[in-house]
């Protein structure tokens, strides 16, 4: 399947670009779907070529029809087998979905294999009870994992059960609903003095010019890392000196540029992606560069600090602005 590519945001839909067949001056595409039936058996089905009138949405519609026929047209015998849907089979579906729809899917993959797979791998969903999840929570705390990590694991289980229901693979109640989630106290209190901020910016310049610029934008505007990574050139009103910060469903708020921020934007090279700051591959940046952590270490800003809330992280820049 190395020559087949997933269609972004369409679960179970793939396409193949012909090296010889052309359609309207471009490589013709053939669409395929992949799904599991009520028995858990995987199917790989060719749908058709773009030159034949097919497209990704049509393939997705056919996939939905296949799933409905397979799962809603079940005989009592098949329904009985569906109740034995195991956690690992659900995970295969869920992993396909998050790889196509979540930027941070690798975090979920790690949590599944590290904390969930051994305990639940072959367990039918109907057999996973709130008590089993309470024991999971207890075991994870016994390993001295943070409340945030334990909560992330339980949220992953909850999301998997929710997806199983929305995909009509399973009809039971979500057992995570009866679990009390760990209380996470991650509110950070640390902020930088003017001297510390100046030294950090200077040190970042020796590590990474782009990371230095991103850090200065945060210090001068209070923007979060994700907001800066989402920022596109069209979001900048240079004449008014305003940044339209993107939030869910559209623009969230406006922040004002300082002269320093204007200078950064004026001297920032524009790439083809449209993002103000691009990754090495020319797309959106997904995480803060390791150069930031190395600069913090160079300056010893976290030396002898034991309380995580007092650690200097990128979010500390937003606190410093405030």
mmCIF file of C-alpha atoms in Angstrom:
data_model
loop_
_atom_site.group_PDB
_atom_site.id
_atom_site.type_symbol
_atom_site.label_atom_id
_atom_site.label_comp_id
_atom_site.label_asym_id
_atom_site.label_seq_id
_atom_site.Cartn_x
_atom_site.Cartn_y
_atom_site.Cartn_z
ATOM 1 C CA UNK A 1 0.000 0.000 0.000
ATOM 2 C CA UNK A 2 3.017 2.291 -0.220
ATOM 3 C CA UNK A 3 1.640 3.852 -3.438
ATOM 4 C CA UNK A 4 -1.779 4.555 -1.886
ATOM 5 C CA UNK A 5 -2.394 7.788 0.012
ATOM 6 C CA UNK A 6 -5.036 8.565 2.604
ATOM 7 C CA UNK A 7 -7.578 11.245 1.799
ATOM 8 C CA UNK A 8 -7.304 13.863 4.510
ATOM 9 C CA UNK A 9 -10.273 13.986 6.941
ATOM 10 C CA UNK A 10 -12.141 11.155 5.192
ATOM 11 C CA UNK A 11 -11.901 8.010 7.284
ATOM 12 C CA UNK A 12 -11.046 4.848 5.367
ATOM 13 C CA UNK A 13 -10.709 6.517 1.936
ATOM 14 C CA UNK A 14 -7.514 6.174 -0.130
ATOM 15 C CA UNK A 15 -6.409 7.106 -3.638
ATOM 16 C CA UNK A 16 -3.777 6.039 -6.150
ATOM 17 C CA UNK A 17 -2.319 8.324 -8.824
ATOM 18 C CA UNK A 18 -1.648 6.642 -12.167
ATOM 19 C CA UNK A 19 1.790 7.190 -13.672
ATOM 20 C CA UNK A 20 0.518 6.741 -17.214
ATOM 21 C CA UNK A 21 -3.219 7.429 -17.264
ATOM 22 C CA UNK A 22 -4.216 11.078 -17.684
ATOM 23 C CA UNK A 23 -7.480 12.933 -17.051
ATOM 24 C CA UNK A 24 -7.927 16.617 -17.914
ATOM 25 C CA UNK A 25 -4.178 17.032 -18.252
ATOM 26 C CA UNK A 26 -3.347 15.553 -14.840
ATOM 27 C CA UNK A 27 -2.630 12.110 -13.466
ATOM 28 C CA UNK A 28 -5.861 10.120 -13.172
ATOM 29 C CA UNK A 29 -6.766 8.997 -9.630
ATOM 30 C CA UNK A 30 -8.369 5.739 -8.541
ATOM 31 C CA UNK A 31 -10.215 5.706 -5.208
ATOM 32 C CA UNK A 32 -10.354 2.834 -2.709
ATOM 33 C CA UNK A 33 -12.006 2.221 0.660
ATOM 34 C CA UNK A 34 -10.901 0.153 3.635
ATOM 35 C CA UNK A 35 -13.204 -0.988 6.429
ATOM 36 C CA UNK A 36 -14.069 -3.859 8.772
ATOM 37 C CA UNK A 37 -17.402 -5.618 8.665
ATOM 38 C CA UNK A 38 -19.520 -6.833 11.565
ATOM 39 C CA UNK A 39 -17.224 -9.826 11.994
ATOM 40 C CA UNK A 40 -14.161 -7.633 12.297
ATOM 41 C CA UNK A 41 -12.904 -8.791 8.883
ATOM 42 C CA UNK A 42 -11.023 -6.133 6.930
ATOM 43 C CA UNK A 43 -12.047 -5.247 3.365
ATOM 44 C CA UNK A 44 -10.078 -3.341 0.704
ATOM 45 C CA UNK A 45 -12.328 -2.298 -2.160
ATOM 46 C CA UNK A 46 -11.681 -0.453 -5.406
ATOM 47 C CA UNK A 47 -14.310 2.249 -6.083
ATOM 48 C CA UNK A 48 -13.308 3.765 -9.421
ATOM 49 C CA UNK A 49 -11.325 6.345 -11.345
ATOM 50 C CA UNK A 50 -11.805 10.102 -11.398
ATOM 51 C CA UNK A 51 -12.145 9.820 -15.185
ATOM 52 C CA UNK A 52 -15.157 7.557 -14.536
ATOM 53 C CA UNK A 53 -16.861 10.242 -12.444
ATOM 54 C CA UNK A 54 -15.730 9.144 -8.972
ATOM 55 C CA UNK A 55 -14.200 11.386 -6.324
ATOM 56 C CA UNK A 56 -13.207 11.169 -2.653
ATOM 57 C CA UNK A 57 -16.650 12.190 -1.337
ATOM 58 C CA UNK A 58 -18.357 9.580 -3.491
ATOM 59 C CA UNK A 59 -15.981 6.932 -2.153
ATOM 60 C CA UNK A 60 -16.722 8.066 1.415
ATOM 61 C CA UNK A 61 -20.465 7.771 0.732
ATOM 62 C CA UNK A 62 -20.038 4.227 -0.569
ATOM 63 C CA UNK A 63 -17.964 3.400 2.505
ATOM 64 C CA UNK A 64 -20.765 4.632 4.770
ATOM 65 C CA UNK A 65 -23.265 2.498 2.831
ATOM 66 C CA UNK A 66 -21.052 -0.565 3.246
ATOM 67 C CA UNK A 67 -20.753 0.029 6.991
ATOM 68 C CA UNK A 68 -24.495 0.544 7.448
ATOM 69 C CA UNK A 69 -25.324 -2.574 5.467
ATOM 70 C CA UNK A 70 -22.752 -4.571 7.400
ATOM 71 C CA UNK A 71 -23.696 -3.359 10.856
ATOM 72 C CA UNK A 72 -27.395 -2.513 10.732
ATOM 73 C CA UNK A 73 -28.348 -5.466 8.552
ATOM 74 C CA UNK A 74 -26.902 -7.948 11.018
ATOM 75 C CA UNK A 75 -28.622 -11.197 11.888
ATOM 76 C CA UNK A 76 -28.938 -12.031 15.613
ATOM 77 C CA UNK A 77 -25.922 -14.335 15.211
ATOM 78 C CA UNK A 78 -23.787 -11.534 13.785
ATOM 79 C CA UNK A 79 -25.020 -9.131 16.454
ATOM 80 C CA UNK A 80 -23.846 -11.609 19.057
ATOM 81 C CA UNK A 81 -20.404 -11.674 17.449
ATOM 82 C CA UNK A 82 -20.313 -7.878 17.341
ATOM 83 C CA UNK A 83 -20.659 -7.810 21.098
ATOM 84 C CA UNK A 84 -17.289 -9.541 21.194
ATOM 85 C CA UNK A 85 -15.580 -6.610 19.471
ATOM 86 C CA UNK A 86 -12.270 -6.370 21.289
ATOM 87 C CA UNK A 87 -10.325 -3.331 22.364
ATOM 88 C CA UNK A 88 -7.406 -4.012 19.996
ATOM 89 C CA UNK A 89 -9.693 -4.294 16.941
ATOM 90 C CA UNK A 90 -11.320 -0.985 17.869
ATOM 91 C CA UNK A 91 -7.843 0.507 18.261
ATOM 92 C CA UNK A 92 -6.966 -0.424 14.652
ATOM 93 C CA UNK A 93 -9.978 1.588 13.444
ATOM 94 C CA UNK A 94 -9.263 4.432 15.823
ATOM 95 C CA UNK A 95 -5.593 4.632 14.850
ATOM 96 C CA UNK A 96 -6.537 4.920 11.169
ATOM 97 C CA UNK A 97 -8.885 7.757 12.066
ATOM 98 C CA UNK A 98 -6.479 9.764 14.254
ATOM 99 C CA UNK A 99 -3.659 9.458 11.718
ATOM 100 C CA UNK A 100 -5.943 11.137 9.178
ATOM 101 C CA UNK A 101 -7.493 13.717 11.526
ATOM 102 C CA UNK A 102 -5.222 14.543 14.472
ATOM 103 C CA UNK A 103 -1.912 16.376 14.341
ATOM 104 C CA UNK A 104 -0.811 14.935 17.686
ATOM 105 C CA UNK A 105 -1.874 11.345 16.930
ATOM 106 C CA UNK A 106 1.558 9.984 17.941
ATOM 107 C CA UNK A 107 0.793 10.872 21.570
ATOM 108 C CA UNK A 108 -2.281 8.608 21.507
ATOM 109 C CA UNK A 109 -0.304 5.828 19.811
ATOM 110 C CA UNK A 110 2.310 6.022 22.566
ATOM 111 C CA UNK A 111 -0.309 5.978 25.352
ATOM 112 C CA UNK A 112 -2.094 2.985 23.856
ATOM 113 C CA UNK A 113 1.014 0.831 23.535
ATOM 114 C CA UNK A 114 2.607 2.020 26.788
ATOM 115 C CA UNK A 115 -0.355 2.037 29.182
ATOM 116 C CA UNK A 116 -3.439 0.374 27.644
ATOM 117 C CA UNK A 117 -2.520 -2.414 25.231
ATOM 118 C CA UNK A 118 -1.282 -4.968 27.747
ATOM 119 C CA UNK A 119 -4.303 -4.555 30.032
ATOM 120 C CA UNK A 120 -7.123 -4.389 27.471
ATOM 121 C CA UNK A 121 -5.791 -5.802 24.190
ATOM 122 C CA UNK A 122 -8.082 -8.832 23.748
ATOM 123 C CA UNK A 123 -10.834 -7.723 26.112
ATOM 124 C CA UNK A 124 -14.325 -7.375 24.530
ATOM 125 C CA UNK A 125 -15.739 -3.880 24.889
ATOM 126 C CA UNK A 126 -18.775 -5.271 26.738
ATOM 127 C CA UNK A 127 -16.431 -6.657 29.380
ATOM 128 C CA UNK A 128 -14.658 -3.386 30.168
ATOM 129 C CA UNK A 129 -16.283 -2.067 33.332
ATOM 130 C CA UNK A 130 -15.871 1.116 35.400
ATOM 131 C CA UNK A 131 -14.157 -1.018 38.060
ATOM 132 C CA UNK A 132 -11.523 -2.152 35.535
ATOM 133 C CA UNK A 133 -10.887 1.468 34.641
ATOM 134 C CA UNK A 134 -10.631 2.437 38.312
ATOM 135 C CA UNK A 135 -7.999 -0.285 38.680
ATOM 136 C CA UNK A 136 -6.210 1.083 35.598
ATOM 137 C CA UNK A 137 -6.181 4.529 37.196
ATOM 138 C CA UNK A 138 -4.837 3.047 40.441
ATOM 139 C CA UNK A 139 -2.083 1.122 38.607
ATOM 140 C CA UNK A 140 -0.990 4.194 36.642
ATOM 141 C CA UNK A 141 -0.741 6.269 39.811
ATOM 142 C CA UNK A 142 1.234 3.436 41.420
ATOM 143 C CA UNK A 143 3.788 3.893 38.614
ATOM 144 C CA UNK A 144 4.101 7.516 39.797
ATOM 145 C CA UNK A 145 2.643 8.939 36.601
ATOM 146 C CA UNK A 146 1.332 12.490 36.767
ATOM 147 C CA UNK A 147 -2.411 13.184 37.097
ATOM 148 C CA UNK A 148 -2.299 14.728 33.618
ATOM 149 C CA UNK A 149 -0.881 11.521 32.081
ATOM 150 C CA UNK A 150 -3.459 9.353 33.858
ATOM 151 C CA UNK A 151 -6.239 11.648 32.670
ATOM 152 C CA UNK A 152 -4.951 11.527 29.071
ATOM 153 C CA UNK A 153 -5.111 7.703 29.157
ATOM 154 C CA UNK A 154 -8.689 7.680 30.421
ATOM 155 C CA UNK A 155 -9.699 10.312 27.866
ATOM 156 C CA UNK A 156 -8.215 8.135 25.115
ATOM 157 C CA UNK A 157 -10.370 5.179 26.260
ATOM 158 C CA UNK A 158 -13.431 7.439 26.390
ATOM 159 C CA UNK A 159 -12.812 8.743 22.873
ATOM 160 C CA UNK A 160 -12.374 5.214 21.526
ATOM 161 C CA UNK A 161 -15.699 4.107 23.001
ATOM 162 C CA UNK A 162 -17.404 7.221 21.650
ATOM 163 C CA UNK A 163 -16.053 6.563 18.162
ATOM 164 C CA UNK A 164 -17.143 2.911 18.324
ATOM 165 C CA UNK A 165 -20.701 4.122 18.960
ATOM 166 C CA UNK A 166 -20.632 6.825 16.278
ATOM 167 C CA UNK A 167 -19.318 4.260 13.757
ATOM 168 C CA UNK A 168 -22.137 1.863 14.774
ATOM 169 C CA UNK A 169 -19.625 -0.787 15.756
ATOM 170 C CA UNK A 170 -20.905 -1.004 19.319
ATOM 171 C CA UNK A 171 -24.096 -0.059 21.182
ATOM 172 C CA UNK A 172 -23.241 -0.168 24.885
ATOM 173 C CA UNK A 173 -22.669 2.575 27.453
ATOM 174 C CA UNK A 174 -19.321 4.286 27.751
ATOM 175 C CA UNK A 175 -17.789 2.996 31.029
ATOM 176 C CA UNK A 176 -15.513 6.042 31.350
ATOM 177 C CA UNK A 177 -18.590 8.182 32.059
ATOM 178 C CA UNK A 178 -18.710 6.709 35.558
ATOM 179 C CA UNK A 179 -15.043 7.386 36.312
ATOM 180 C CA UNK A 180 -13.921 10.431 38.267
ATOM 181 C CA UNK A 181 -11.141 12.052 36.296
ATOM 182 C CA UNK A 182 -7.898 13.003 38.120
ATOM 183 C CA UNK A 183 -7.645 16.639 39.110
ATOM 184 C CA UNK A 184 -4.885 18.290 37.116
ATOM 185 C CA UNK A 185 -3.171 21.298 38.629
ATOM 186 C CA UNK A 186 -1.002 22.475 35.773
ATOM 187 C CA UNK A 187 -1.418 26.199 36.232
ATOM 188 C CA UNK A 188 2.048 27.667 35.831
ATOM 189 C CA UNK A 189 3.219 30.475 38.080
ATOM 190 C CA UNK A 190 6.674 31.196 36.662
ATOM 191 C CA UNK A 191 7.456 34.345 34.693
ATOM 192 C CA UNK A 192 10.743 35.886 33.590
ATOM 193 C CA UNK A 193 12.395 39.039 34.804
ATOM 194 C CA UNK A 194 13.400 41.546 32.139
ATOM 195 C CA UNK A 195 17.001 40.426 32.500
ATOM 196 C CA UNK A 196 16.089 36.729 32.167
ATOM 197 C CA UNK A 197 13.916 37.416 29.131
ATOM 198 C CA UNK A 198 16.686 39.400 27.471
ATOM 199 C CA UNK A 199 19.256 36.677 28.109
ATOM 200 C CA UNK A 200 16.919 33.985 26.827
ATOM 201 C CA UNK A 201 16.167 35.862 23.596
ATOM 202 C CA UNK A 202 19.872 36.443 23.056
ATOM 203 C CA UNK A 203 20.674 32.777 23.659
ATOM 204 C CA UNK A 204 17.918 31.638 21.302
ATOM 205 C CA UNK A 205 19.543 33.720 18.586
ATOM 206 C CA UNK A 206 22.599 31.492 18.869
ATOM 207 C CA UNK A 207 20.461 28.352 18.658
ATOM 208 C CA UNK A 208 17.746 29.143 16.101
ATOM 209 C CA UNK A 209 16.806 32.459 14.505
ATOM 210 C CA UNK A 210 13.245 31.303 13.818
ATOM 211 C CA UNK A 211 12.722 30.044 17.366
ATOM 212 C CA UNK A 212 14.076 33.367 18.613
ATOM 213 C CA UNK A 213 11.552 35.268 16.491
ATOM 214 C CA UNK A 214 8.662 33.058 17.613
ATOM 215 C CA UNK A 215 9.662 33.578 21.248
ATOM 216 C CA UNK A 216 9.836 37.354 20.825
ATOM 217 C CA UNK A 217 6.355 37.403 19.244
ATOM 218 C CA UNK A 218 5.015 35.543 22.282
ATOM 219 C CA UNK A 219 6.824 37.840 24.720
ATOM 220 C CA UNK A 220 5.558 40.964 22.943
ATOM 221 C CA UNK A 221 1.946 39.844 22.299
ATOM 222 C CA UNK A 222 1.128 37.105 24.814
ATOM 223 C CA UNK A 223 0.212 34.675 22.020
ATOM 224 C CA UNK A 224 0.320 30.934 22.670
ATOM 225 C CA UNK A 225 2.660 28.701 20.669
ATOM 226 C CA UNK A 226 -0.226 27.091 18.755
ATOM 227 C CA UNK A 227 -1.661 30.505 17.885
ATOM 228 C CA UNK A 228 1.684 31.605 16.482
ATOM 229 C CA UNK A 229 2.029 28.365 14.496
ATOM 230 C CA UNK A 230 -1.482 28.909 13.037
ATOM 231 C CA UNK A 231 -0.716 32.477 12.023
ATOM 232 C CA UNK A 232 -0.907 33.198 8.284
ATOM 233 C CA UNK A 233 0.146 36.289 6.383
ATOM 234 C CA UNK A 234 -3.500 37.129 5.678
ATOM 235 C CA UNK A 235 -4.051 37.371 9.456
ATOM 236 C CA UNK A 236 -1.693 40.346 9.704
ATOM 237 C CA UNK A 237 -2.937 43.899 9.252
ATOM 238 C CA UNK A 238 0.380 45.696 9.001
ATOM 239 C CA UNK A 239 -1.208 49.110 8.440
ATOM 240 C CA UNK A 240 -3.292 48.886 11.608
ATOM 241 C CA UNK A 241 -0.616 46.947 13.484
ATOM 242 C CA UNK A 242 -3.042 44.192 14.404
ATOM 243 C CA UNK A 243 -2.833 40.384 14.392
ATOM 244 C CA UNK A 244 -6.108 38.495 13.934
ATOM 245 C CA UNK A 245 -5.586 35.467 16.164
ATOM 246 C CA UNK A 246 -7.239 32.309 14.910
ATOM 247 C CA UNK A 247 -9.523 30.407 17.267
ATOM 248 C CA UNK A 248 -11.995 27.570 16.830
ATOM 249 C CA UNK A 249 -14.530 28.356 14.133
ATOM 250 C CA UNK A 250 -12.803 31.560 13.007
ATOM 251 C CA UNK A 251 -10.881 34.475 14.458
ATOM 252 C CA UNK A 252 -10.789 34.479 18.238
ATOM 253 C CA UNK A 253 -9.407 37.903 19.124
ATOM 254 C CA UNK A 254 -7.079 40.685 18.027
ATOM 255 C CA UNK A 255 -3.669 41.521 19.471
ATOM 256 C CA UNK A 256 -1.534 44.541 18.750
ATOM 257 C CA UNK A 257 1.952 44.496 17.258
ATOM 258 C CA UNK A 258 4.806 46.284 18.940
ATOM 259 C CA UNK A 259 7.498 47.889 16.799
ATOM 260 C CA UNK A 260 9.664 44.841 17.468
ATOM 261 C CA UNK A 261 6.985 42.470 16.189
ATOM 262 C CA UNK A 262 6.444 44.628 13.095
ATOM 263 C CA UNK A 263 10.171 44.517 12.411
ATOM 264 C CA UNK A 264 10.124 40.688 12.658
ATOM 265 C CA UNK A 265 7.253 40.390 10.188
ATOM 266 C CA UNK A 266 8.841 42.899 7.803
ATOM 267 C CA UNK A 267 11.994 40.805 7.700
ATOM 268 C CA UNK A 268 10.352 37.368 7.662
ATOM 269 C CA UNK A 269 10.645 35.502 4.352
ATOM 270 C CA UNK A 270 7.329 34.414 2.839
ATOM 271 C CA UNK A 271 7.012 30.744 1.895
ATOM 272 C CA UNK A 272 4.484 28.985 -0.298
ATOM 273 C CA UNK A 273 2.375 27.560 2.556
ATOM 274 C CA UNK A 274 0.990 30.913 3.674
ATOM 275 C CA UNK A 275 2.124 30.421 7.277
ATOM 276 C CA UNK A 276 4.203 33.250 8.760
ATOM 277 C CA UNK A 277 6.517 30.717 10.379
ATOM 278 C CA UNK A 278 7.029 27.456 8.480
ATOM 279 C CA UNK A 279 8.391 24.053 9.432
ATOM 280 C CA UNK A 280 11.462 22.662 7.705
ATOM 281 C CA UNK A 281 9.197 20.866 5.246
ATOM 282 C CA UNK A 282 7.382 24.089 4.381
ATOM 283 C CA UNK A 283 4.142 23.493 6.305
ATOM 284 C CA UNK A 284 2.691 24.282 9.713
ATOM 285 C CA UNK A 285 4.965 23.920 12.735
ATOM 286 C CA UNK A 286 3.588 21.283 15.099
ATOM 287 C CA UNK A 287 5.648 21.877 18.245
ATOM 288 C CA UNK A 288 8.132 24.230 19.837
ATOM 289 C CA UNK A 289 11.663 23.554 18.625
ATOM 290 C CA UNK A 290 14.070 21.751 20.948
ATOM 291 C CA UNK A 291 16.243 24.839 20.569
ATOM 292 C CA UNK A 292 14.047 26.546 23.185
ATOM 293 C CA UNK A 293 14.598 23.841 25.801
ATOM 294 C CA UNK A 294 18.334 23.772 25.053
ATOM 295 C CA UNK A 295 18.591 27.547 25.460
ATOM 296 C CA UNK A 296 16.780 27.350 28.804
ATOM 297 C CA UNK A 297 19.213 24.643 29.869
ATOM 298 C CA UNK A 298 22.203 26.676 28.702
ATOM 299 C CA UNK A 299 21.123 29.519 30.997
ATOM 300 C CA UNK A 300 20.320 27.199 33.916
ATOM 301 C CA UNK A 301 16.843 28.692 34.318
ATOM 302 C CA UNK A 302 15.437 25.391 35.562
ATOM 303 C CA UNK A 303 18.397 24.322 37.660
ATOM 304 C CA UNK A 304 17.388 23.164 41.168
ATOM 305 C CA UNK A 305 13.716 23.734 40.310
ATOM 306 C CA UNK A 306 11.620 20.781 41.526
ATOM 307 C CA UNK A 307 8.085 22.185 41.239
ATOM 308 C CA UNK A 308 6.877 21.729 37.650
ATOM 309 C CA UNK A 309 4.748 24.860 37.926
ATOM 310 C CA UNK A 310 7.938 26.860 38.457
ATOM 311 C CA UNK A 311 9.696 25.422 35.378
ATOM 312 C CA UNK A 312 10.456 27.755 32.478
ATOM 313 C CA UNK A 313 8.601 26.544 29.392
ATOM 314 C CA UNK A 314 7.475 28.307 26.229
ATOM 315 C CA UNK A 315 4.184 29.139 27.974
ATOM 316 C CA UNK A 316 6.242 31.129 30.507
ATOM 317 C CA UNK A 317 6.645 33.769 27.791
ATOM 318 C CA UNK A 318 2.870 34.360 27.775
ATOM 319 C CA UNK A 319 2.925 34.684 31.582
ATOM 320 C CA UNK A 320 5.808 37.146 31.310
ATOM 321 C CA UNK A 321 3.824 39.267 28.851
ATOM 322 C CA UNK A 322 0.868 39.293 31.256
#
